[in-house]
Amino acid sequence: MRTQVGIVGGGPAGLLLSHLLHLQGIESVVLERRSREDLETTVRAGVLEHGTAGLLNEVGVGERMLREGSVHHGIELRFDGRGHRIDFADLTDGLSITIYGQQEVVKDLIRARLEANGKILFEARAESVEDPDTDSPKIRFLQDGQQEEISCDYVAGCDGSFGVCRTRIPENARTEYTRTYPFGWFGILVEGPPSTEELIYTLHDRGFALVSTRSPEVQRLYFQCDPQDDVEEWPDERIWDELSTRLATHDGWELAGGKIFQKDIVQMRSFVCEPMQHGRLFLAGDAAHIVPPTGAKGMNLAVADIRVLAHALTEFYRSEDMRLLDAYSETCLRRVWRAQRFSWWMTSMLHRFDRSDSFQLKVQQAELDYVTTSRAAATTIAENYVGAALGTSHPL
Ligand code: DHB
């Protein structure tokens, strides 16, 4: 099998790349180890930056998002039993975020690719990338128990942090930067009405909590937990008690209940691999970097990488100009580190690292007090959250 761009991974990064290349007349094949059903039903993040939602619209896959997604113009930061609104629209000249689940984005992209006769191989497990230093790299993969190979001009490694692509960059040619956090997020999905119109990020002396949503009928809530916790140790009643305690306000705010239909634990890690390219292999999204979920940057960073990569590949196929491809890693890493800083900072401000460290808690509360009362400080949250902090994004 042969194609122009071989794409390992059918998450938002790989599928979006395939779609953007198709719009430019460039052929690709996506290899995805999971089934279509698995991809379309795994619940992940749900916050799209202003530019991410804008891109999906521009490239013709935003129609359902416009209908079913929900546009938010701010968030609430809650601490010391009081809520404070960060008004994105006011602080960023009208920008907003869109709440729309990652698996919905994936569904829309799969549909768009299949309608255009795009090639996505589901349940195809990439085993290795061969010859990335040559003009003809290959991807070896297993499908239906058969060894297969696809040769291409370029390989896009969109196969997440446990994929095979990153490790294909020789160890002596890459540097990895890691931070693990001493806590996880316990996440639940609830069938029930929303408790609030906008997301609430809370710091309580028992730890962090977040009220988010997926739709008018489905709510997404998280709270800081021990990373070793087991979902079995958390019966529903214990979860509601913990969330209500952490989210309580002096004026008696009440958390709406409902039926919990999924529980999961998210690990918290910051990770960057430099560079994000080696020969004709280019990494994008989680294959190259992981952010802790606070601030919801993960999928947005993946989309930003793909915007850069699709543009660079288009330039190459149009004029054999390699300059944008050569600069790919450097171009992406600037945004990646800015998002790492923001995610690390939000995580540090909103979680308890050591429950016995009351000095640290007081400093975090003072920081929250500052960012919710100084317009300058609030602006730093707003512009990072909506994704405007790096100025204009790349043209397609
Ligand atoms: C959600 C996830 C996040 O990491 C975040 O910061 C806000 C919302 C969510 O899944 O809804």
CSV table of C-alpha atoms and ligand atoms in Angstrom, one decimal:
chain,number,residue,atom,x,y,z
A,1,MET,CA,0.0,0.0,0.0
A,2,ARG,CA,1.2,3.5,-0.7
A,3,THR,CA,0.0,7.0,0.2
A,4,GLN,CA,1.4,10.5,0.5
A,5,VAL,CA,1.0,10.9,4.2
A,6,GLY,CA,0.7,7.9,6.6
A,7,ILE,CA,-1.1,8.9,9.8
A,8,VAL,CA,-0.7,6.8,12.9
A,9,GLY,CA,-3.6,7.4,15.2
A,10,GLY,CA,-7.3,8.2,14.6
A,11,GLY,CA,-7.9,10.6,17.4
A,12,PRO,CA,-8.7,14.3,16.8
A,13,ALA,CA,-5.2,15.0,15.6
A,14,GLY,CA,-4.9,12.2,13.0
A,15,LEU,CA,-8.4,12.6,11.7
A,16,LEU,CA,-8.2,16.4,11.4
A,17,LEU,CA,-4.9,16.1,9.6
A,18,SER,CA,-6.4,13.7,7.1
A,19,HIS,CA,-9.3,16.0,6.6
A,20,LEU,CA,-7.2,19.2,6.1
A,21,LEU,CA,-4.8,17.4,3.7
A,22,HIS,CA,-7.8,16.1,1.7
A,23,LEU,CA,-9.1,19.7,1.3
A,24,GLN,CA,-5.7,20.5,-0.2
A,25,GLY,CA,-5.8,17.5,-2.6
A,26,ILE,CA,-3.2,15.5,-0.5
A,27,GLU,CA,-3.8,11.8,0.0
A,28,SER,CA,-3.5,10.1,3.4
A,29,VAL,CA,-4.3,6.9,5.2
A,30,VAL,CA,-5.2,6.8,8.9
A,31,LEU,CA,-4.3,3.7,11.0
A,32,GLU,CA,-6.2,3.4,14.3
A,33,ARG,CA,-5.8,0.5,16.7
A,34,ARG,CA,-9.3,0.8,18.2
A,35,SER,CA,-12.7,0.2,16.7
A,36,ARG,CA,-14.8,3.0,15.4
A,37,GLU,CA,-17.3,2.4,18.1
A,38,ASP,CA,-14.7,2.6,20.8
A,39,LEU,CA,-13.3,5.9,19.4
A,40,GLU,CA,-16.7,7.4,19.1
A,41,THR,CA,-17.8,6.6,22.7
A,42,THR,CA,-14.8,7.2,24.8
A,43,VAL,CA,-15.5,10.3,26.9
A,44,ARG,CA,-12.5,12.7,27.1
A,45,ALA,CA,-12.2,16.5,27.3
A,46,GLY,CA,-14.8,18.9,26.3
A,47,VAL,CA,-13.6,22.4,26.0
A,48,LEU,CA,-12.7,23.9,22.6
A,49,GLU,CA,-10.8,27.2,22.5
A,50,HIS,CA,-12.1,30.0,20.4
A,51,GLY,CA,-9.7,29.2,17.5
A,52,THR,CA,-10.3,25.4,17.7
A,53,ALA,CA,-14.0,25.9,17.3
A,54,GLY,CA,-13.3,28.5,14.5
A,55,LEU,CA,-11.1,26.1,12.6
A,56,LEU,CA,-13.6,23.2,12.8
A,57,ASN,CA,-16.2,25.6,11.3
A,58,GLU,CA,-13.9,27.0,8.6
A,59,VAL,CA,-13.1,23.5,7.3
A,60,GLY,CA,-16.7,22.3,7.2
A,61,VAL,CA,-16.9,20.0,10.2
A,62,GLY,CA,-18.5,22.4,12.7
A,63,GLU,CA,-22.2,22.1,11.7
A,64,ARG,CA,-23.3,19.8,14.6
A,65,MET,CA,-21.0,21.6,17.0
A,66,LEU,CA,-22.8,24.8,16.3
A,67,ARG,CA,-26.1,23.1,16.9
A,68,GLU,CA,-25.3,21.0,19.9
A,69,GLY,CA,-22.3,22.6,21.5
A,70,SER,CA,-22.7,25.3,24.0
A,71,VAL,CA,-20.8,28.6,23.9
A,72,HIS,CA,-19.5,30.0,27.2
A,73,HIS,CA,-18.3,33.5,27.8
A,74,GLY,CA,-16.7,33.0,31.1
A,75,ILE,CA,-15.8,30.7,34.0
A,76,GLU,CA,-16.2,30.9,37.8
A,77,LEU,CA,-13.3,30.6,40.2
A,78,ARG,CA,-14.6,29.6,43.6
A,79,PHE,CA,-12.5,29.7,46.9
A,80,ASP,CA,-13.1,30.5,50.5
A,81,GLY,CA,-16.8,29.8,49.9
A,82,ARG,CA,-17.3,32.5,47.3
A,83,GLY,CA,-17.5,32.5,43.5
A,84,HIS,CA,-15.8,35.1,41.2
A,85,ARG,CA,-16.5,35.3,37.5
A,86,ILE,CA,-13.7,35.6,34.9
A,87,ASP,CA,-15.5,37.3,32.0
A,88,PHE,CA,-13.8,36.2,28.8
A,89,ALA,CA,-15.8,38.3,26.5
A,90,ASP,CA,-15.0,41.5,28.4
A,91,LEU,CA,-11.3,40.6,28.9
A,92,THR,CA,-10.5,39.3,25.4
A,93,ASP,CA,-12.6,41.4,23.1
A,94,GLY,CA,-15.5,39.0,22.8
A,95,LEU,CA,-13.8,35.6,22.6
A,96,SER,CA,-15.4,32.5,24.0
A,97,ILE,CA,-15.0,28.8,24.4
A,98,THR,CA,-17.3,26.0,23.1
A,99,ILE,CA,-18.3,23.0,25.2
A,100,TYR,CA,-18.4,20.0,22.9
A,101,GLY,CA,-17.1,16.6,23.7
A,102,GLN,CA,-13.9,15.3,22.1
A,103,GLN,CA,-15.7,12.1,21.0
A,104,GLU,CA,-18.3,14.3,19.2
A,105,VAL,CA,-15.4,16.0,17.3
A,106,VAL,CA,-14.1,12.6,16.5
A,107,LYS,CA,-17.5,11.4,15.2
A,108,ASP,CA,-17.8,14.5,13.0
A,109,LEU,CA,-14.3,14.0,11.5
A,110,ILE,CA,-14.8,10.3,10.9
A,111,ARG,CA,-18.1,11.0,9.1
A,112,ALA,CA,-16.5,13.7,7.0
A,113,ARG,CA,-13.6,11.5,6.0
A,114,LEU,CA,-15.7,8.5,5.1
A,115,GLU,CA,-18.2,10.6,3.1
A,116,ALA,CA,-15.2,11.8,1.1
A,117,ASN,CA,-14.0,8.2,0.6
A,118,GLY,CA,-11.1,8.9,3.0
A,119,LYS,CA,-9.2,5.8,4.1
A,120,ILE,CA,-9.3,5.0,7.9
A,121,LEU,CA,-8.2,1.6,8.9
A,122,PHE,CA,-9.8,0.7,12.2
A,123,GLU,CA,-8.4,-2.0,14.4
A,124,ALA,CA,-5.1,-1.7,12.7
A,125,ARG,CA,-2.2,-1.7,15.1
A,126,ALA,CA,0.9,0.2,14.1
A,127,GLU,CA,4.0,-1.8,15.1
A,128,SER,CA,6.9,0.3,13.8
A,129,VAL,CA,7.9,3.2,11.6
A,130,GLU,CA,10.7,2.2,9.3
A,131,ASP,CA,13.3,4.4,7.5
A,132,PRO,CA,12.1,7.8,8.7
A,133,ASP,CA,15.5,9.3,7.6
A,134,THR,CA,14.9,8.4,4.0
A,135,ASP,CA,12.5,9.7,1.3
A,136,SER,CA,10.3,6.7,1.7
A,137,PRO,CA,9.4,5.9,5.3
A,138,LYS,CA,7.1,3.0,6.0
A,139,ILE,CA,4.6,2.0,8.7
A,140,ARG,CA,4.4,-1.6,9.6
A,141,PHE,CA,1.0,-2.6,11.1
A,142,LEU,CA,-1.1,-5.6,12.0
A,143,GLN,CA,-4.6,-6.0,10.9
A,144,ASP,CA,-6.8,-9.1,11.2
A,145,GLY,CA,-3.6,-11.0,12.3
A,146,GLN,CA,-1.8,-10.0,9.1
A,147,GLN,CA,1.4,-8.1,8.8
A,148,GLU,CA,0.9,-5.1,6.5
A,149,GLU,CA,3.1,-2.2,5.3
A,150,ILE,CA,2.3,1.2,4.0
A,151,SER,CA,4.9,3.3,2.4
A,152,CYS,CA,4.6,7.1,2.2
A,153,ASP,CA,6.3,10.4,1.8
A,154,TYR,CA,5.7,11.5,5.4
A,155,VAL,CA,4.6,9.9,8.6
A,156,ALA,CA,2.4,11.8,11.1
A,157,GLY,CA,2.7,10.3,14.6
A,158,CYS,CA,-0.7,11.1,16.2
A,159,ASP,CA,-0.7,7.9,18.3
A,160,GLY,CA,-0.8,9.4,21.8
A,161,SER,CA,1.7,9.1,24.6
A,162,PHE,CA,1.9,5.3,24.5
A,163,GLY,CA,2.2,5.0,20.7
A,164,VAL,CA,5.2,3.7,18.8
A,165,CYS,CA,6.1,6.9,16.9
A,166,ARG,CA,7.8,9.0,19.6
A,167,THR,CA,10.2,6.2,20.5
A,168,ARG,CA,11.3,6.1,16.8
A,169,ILE,CA,13.2,9.4,17.4
A,170,PRO,CA,16.5,8.0,18.6
A,171,GLU,CA,17.1,8.5,22.3
A,172,ASN,CA,20.2,10.5,21.7
A,173,ALA,CA,18.3,12.9,19.5
A,174,ARG,CA,15.4,13.7,21.8
A,175,THR,CA,14.9,15.2,25.2
A,176,GLU,CA,11.9,14.5,27.4
A,177,TYR,CA,10.6,16.9,30.1
A,178,THR,CA,8.3,15.4,32.7
A,179,ARG,CA,6.4,16.4,35.8
A,180,THR,CA,4.0,14.2,37.6
A,181,TYR,CA,1.6,15.5,40.2
A,182,PRO,CA,0.8,13.8,43.5
A,183,PHE,CA,-3.0,13.6,42.7
A,184,GLY,CA,-5.5,12.6,40.0
A,185,TRP,CA,-8.9,13.7,39.0
A,186,PHE,CA,-11.9,11.6,39.8
A,187,GLY,CA,-14.4,12.2,37.0
A,188,ILE,CA,-18.1,11.4,36.8
A,189,LEU,CA,-20.7,11.6,34.2
A,190,VAL,CA,-24.2,12.4,35.5
A,191,GLU,CA,-27.6,12.2,33.9
A,192,GLY,CA,-29.2,15.2,35.3
A,193,PRO,CA,-29.7,19.0,35.0
A,194,PRO,CA,-26.8,21.5,35.1
A,195,SER,CA,-26.0,23.1,38.4
A,196,THR,CA,-24.6,26.2,36.8
A,197,GLU,CA,-24.4,28.0,33.4
A,198,GLU,CA,-20.6,28.2,33.3
A,199,LEU,CA,-17.8,26.0,34.5
A,200,ILE,CA,-16.8,26.3,38.1
A,201,TYR,CA,-13.2,25.7,39.2
A,202,THR,CA,-12.9,25.4,43.0
A,203,LEU,CA,-10.1,25.3,45.6
A,204,HIS,CA,-11.2,24.0,48.9
A,205,ASP,CA,-9.0,22.9,51.8
A,206,ARG,CA,-10.0,19.3,50.9
A,207,GLY,CA,-8.8,19.9,47.4
A,208,PHE,CA,-9.9,20.9,43.9
A,209,ALA,CA,-13.3,20.3,42.3
A,210,LEU,CA,-14.7,21.2,38.9
A,211,VAL,CA,-18.2,21.5,37.6
A,212,SER,CA,-18.5,21.1,33.9
A,213,THR,CA,-21.1,19.9,31.5
A,214,ARG,CA,-21.6,17.9,28.3
A,215,SER,CA,-25.2,18.8,27.3
A,216,PRO,CA,-28.4,20.1,29.0
A,217,GLU,CA,-29.0,16.5,30.2
A,218,VAL,CA,-25.4,15.3,31.0
A,219,GLN,CA,-23.1,16.8,33.5
A,220,ARG,CA,-19.3,16.2,33.9
A,221,LEU,CA,-17.8,16.7,37.4
A,222,TYR,CA,-14.3,16.1,38.7
A,223,PHE,CA,-12.6,16.3,42.1
A,224,GLN,CA,-9.0,15.9,43.1
A,225,CYS,CA,-8.3,12.4,44.4
A,226,ASP,CA,-5.4,10.2,45.3
A,227,PRO,CA,-3.8,8.9,42.1
A,228,GLN,CA,-3.9,5.4,43.6
A,229,ASP,CA,-7.6,5.6,44.3
A,230,ASP,CA,-9.9,2.9,42.9
A,231,VAL,CA,-13.3,3.9,41.6
A,232,GLU,CA,-14.7,1.0,43.6
A,233,GLU,CA,-13.8,2.9,46.8
A,234,TRP,CA,-16.1,5.7,45.8
A,235,PRO,CA,-19.8,4.8,46.1
A,236,ASP,CA,-22.1,7.5,44.8
A,237,GLU,CA,-23.0,8.9,48.2
A,238,ARG,CA,-19.4,9.4,49.1
A,239,ILE,CA,-18.8,11.2,45.8
A,240,TRP,CA,-21.8,13.6,46.3
A,241,ASP,CA,-20.7,14.4,49.8
A,242,GLU,CA,-17.2,15.2,48.7
A,243,LEU,CA,-18.3,17.4,45.8
A,244,SER,CA,-20.9,19.2,47.9
A,245,THR,CA,-18.4,19.9,50.7
A,246,ARG,CA,-15.8,21.3,48.3
A,247,LEU,CA,-18.3,23.4,46.3
A,248,ALA,CA,-20.2,24.8,49.2
A,249,THR,CA,-20.6,28.6,49.4
A,250,HIS,CA,-21.5,30.9,52.2
A,251,ASP,CA,-24.8,31.8,50.4
A,252,GLY,CA,-26.0,28.2,50.3
A,253,TRP,CA,-25.3,27.2,46.6
A,254,GLU,CA,-26.6,23.8,45.8
A,255,LEU,CA,-25.2,21.1,43.5
A,256,ALA,CA,-27.8,19.5,41.3
A,257,GLY,CA,-27.8,15.7,41.7
A,258,GLY,CA,-28.5,13.0,39.2
A,259,LYS,CA,-27.7,9.5,38.2
A,260,ILE,CA,-24.0,8.8,38.0
A,261,PHE,CA,-23.4,6.5,34.9
A,262,GLN,CA,-19.6,6.6,34.6
A,263,LYS,CA,-16.7,7.0,37.0
A,264,ASP,CA,-13.0,7.3,36.0
A,265,ILE,CA,-9.7,8.5,37.3
A,266,VAL,CA,-7.5,10.8,35.2
A,267,GLN,CA,-3.8,10.8,35.9
A,268,MET,CA,-2.1,14.2,36.1
A,269,ARG,CA,1.1,14.7,34.1
A,270,SER,CA,3.1,17.3,32.2
A,271,PHE,CA,5.3,16.0,29.4
A,272,VAL,CA,7.1,17.4,26.4
A,273,CYS,CA,9.3,15.6,23.8
A,274,GLU,CA,11.8,17.8,21.9
A,275,PRO,CA,12.1,17.9,19.0
A,276,MET,CA,8.7,16.9,17.6
A,277,GLN,CA,10.2,15.7,14.3
A,278,HIS,CA,12.8,13.3,13.0
A,279,GLY,CA,13.6,13.1,9.3
A,280,ARG,CA,10.2,12.5,7.7
A,281,LEU,CA,8.4,11.6,10.9
A,282,PHE,CA,6.3,14.4,12.6
A,283,LEU,CA,4.7,14.0,16.0
A,284,ALA,CA,1.5,15.8,16.9
A,285,GLY,CA,-0.8,16.0,20.0
A,286,ASP,CA,-0.4,13.6,22.9
A,287,ALA,CA,2.4,11.7,21.1
A,288,ALA,CA,4.6,14.8,21.7
A,289,HIS,CA,3.2,16.4,24.8
A,290,ILE,CA,0.8,15.9,27.7
A,291,VAL,CA,-0.8,18.6,29.8
A,292,PRO,CA,-2.6,18.1,33.1
A,293,PRO,CA,-6.3,18.6,32.4
A,294,THR,CA,-6.7,21.9,34.4
A,295,GLY,CA,-7.3,24.5,31.8
A,296,ALA,CA,-8.4,22.0,29.2
A,297,LYS,CA,-5.6,22.5,26.7
A,298,GLY,CA,-5.0,18.9,25.5
A,299,MET,CA,-7.1,18.6,22.5
A,300,ASN,CA,-6.6,22.3,21.6
A,301,LEU,CA,-2.8,21.8,21.5
A,302,ALA,CA,-3.3,18.8,19.2
A,303,VAL,CA,-5.5,20.8,16.9
A,304,ALA,CA,-2.9,23.6,16.9
A,305,ASP,CA,-0.1,21.2,16.0
A,306,ILE,CA,-2.2,19.9,13.1
A,307,ARG,CA,-2.9,23.3,11.8
A,308,VAL,CA,0.9,23.9,11.5
A,309,LEU,CA,1.6,20.5,10.1
A,310,ALA,CA,-1.1,20.6,7.5
A,311,HIS,CA,0.1,24.0,6.3
A,312,ALA,CA,3.7,22.9,6.1
A,313,LEU,CA,2.8,19.7,4.2
A,314,THR,CA,0.7,21.7,1.8
A,315,GLU,CA,3.6,24.1,1.1
A,316,PHE,CA,5.8,21.1,0.4
A,317,TYR,CA,3.4,19.5,-2.0
A,318,ARG,CA,2.7,22.8,-3.7
A,319,SER,CA,6.2,24.1,-4.2
A,320,GLU,CA,8.6,21.5,-2.7
A,321,ASP,CA,9.4,24.2,-0.1
A,322,MET,CA,10.7,22.5,3.0
A,323,ARG,CA,11.1,25.5,5.2
A,324,LEU,CA,7.8,25.2,7.1
A,325,LEU,CA,8.3,21.5,7.6
A,326,ASP,CA,11.9,22.1,8.9
A,327,ALA,CA,10.5,24.7,11.3
A,328,TYR,CA,7.6,22.5,12.5
A,329,SER,CA,8.9,21.5,15.8
A,330,GLU,CA,10.2,25.0,16.7
A,331,THR,CA,6.9,26.6,15.6
A,332,CYS,CA,4.8,24.1,17.7
A,333,LEU,CA,7.0,24.1,20.8
A,334,ARG,CA,6.6,27.7,21.5
A,335,ARG,CA,2.8,27.3,21.8
A,336,VAL,CA,3.3,23.9,23.6
A,337,TRP,CA,5.4,25.5,26.3
A,338,ARG,CA,3.1,28.4,26.7
A,339,ALA,CA,0.2,26.0,27.2
A,340,GLN,CA,2.4,23.8,29.6
A,341,ARG,CA,3.1,26.9,31.7
A,342,PHE,CA,-0.6,27.8,31.9
A,343,SER,CA,-1.7,24.2,32.7
A,344,TRP,CA,0.9,23.8,35.3
A,345,TRP,CA,0.1,27.2,36.8
A,346,MET,CA,-3.7,26.5,36.9
A,347,THR,CA,-3.0,23.1,38.4
A,348,SER,CA,-0.7,24.6,41.1
A,349,MET,CA,-3.1,27.3,42.0
A,350,LEU,CA,-6.1,25.1,42.3
A,351,HIS,CA,-5.0,21.8,44.0
A,352,ARG,CA,-3.7,20.8,47.4
A,353,PHE,CA,-0.3,19.4,47.1
A,354,ASP,CA,0.2,18.7,50.8
A,355,ARG,CA,-2.8,18.8,53.0
A,356,SER,CA,-0.7,19.8,56.0
A,357,ASP,CA,0.9,22.8,54.3
A,358,SER,CA,-1.4,25.6,55.4
A,359,PHE,CA,1.0,28.3,54.4
A,360,GLN,CA,0.8,27.0,50.8
A,361,LEU,CA,-3.0,27.1,50.9
A,362,LYS,CA,-3.0,30.7,52.1
A,363,VAL,CA,-0.7,31.7,49.2
A,364,GLN,CA,-2.9,29.9,46.7
A,365,GLN,CA,-6.0,31.7,48.1
A,366,ALA,CA,-4.1,35.0,47.8
A,367,GLU,CA,-3.3,34.2,44.2
A,368,LEU,CA,-7.0,33.5,43.5
A,369,ASP,CA,-7.9,36.7,45.3
A,370,TYR,CA,-5.5,38.5,43.0
A,371,VAL,CA,-6.6,37.0,39.7
A,372,THR,CA,-10.3,37.6,40.5
A,373,THR,CA,-9.8,41.3,41.5
A,374,SER,CA,-7.1,42.6,39.3
A,375,ARG,CA,-8.1,43.2,35.7
A,376,ALA,CA,-4.6,42.6,34.5
A,377,ALA,CA,-4.3,39.3,36.3
A,378,ALA,CA,-7.8,38.2,35.2
A,379,THR,CA,-6.8,38.9,31.7
A,380,THR,CA,-3.9,36.5,31.9
A,381,ILE,CA,-6.4,33.7,32.7
A,382,ALA,CA,-8.9,34.7,30.1
A,383,GLU,CA,-6.6,35.0,27.2
A,384,ASN,CA,-4.8,31.8,28.0
A,385,TYR,CA,-8.1,29.9,28.5
A,386,VAL,CA,-9.7,31.0,25.3
A,387,GLY,CA,-6.4,30.4,23.5
A,388,ALA,CA,-5.6,34.0,22.5
A,389,ALA,CA,-2.3,34.3,24.3
A,390,LEU,CA,-0.2,33.4,21.3
A,391,GLY,CA,-1.7,36.0,19.0
A,392,THR,CA,-3.0,35.0,15.7
A,393,SER,CA,-3.0,31.3,14.7
A,394,HIS,CA,-1.5,29.9,11.5
A,395,PRO,CA,-3.2,30.2,8.2
A,396,LEU,CA,-4.3,27.0,6.7
B,1,DHB,C1,-13.4,19.6,31.3
B,1,DHB,C2,-12.1,19.1,31.4
B,1,DHB,C3,-11.1,20.0,31.8
B,1,DHB,O1,-9.8,19.6,31.9
B,1,DHB,C4,-11.4,21.3,32.1
B,1,DHB,O2,-10.4,22.1,32.6
B,1,DHB,C5,-12.7,21.8,32.1
B,1,DHB,C6,-13.7,20.9,31.6
B,1,DHB,C7,-14.4,18.7,30.8
B,1,DHB,O3,-14.1,17.5,30.6
B,1,DHB,O4,-15.6,19.1,30.7
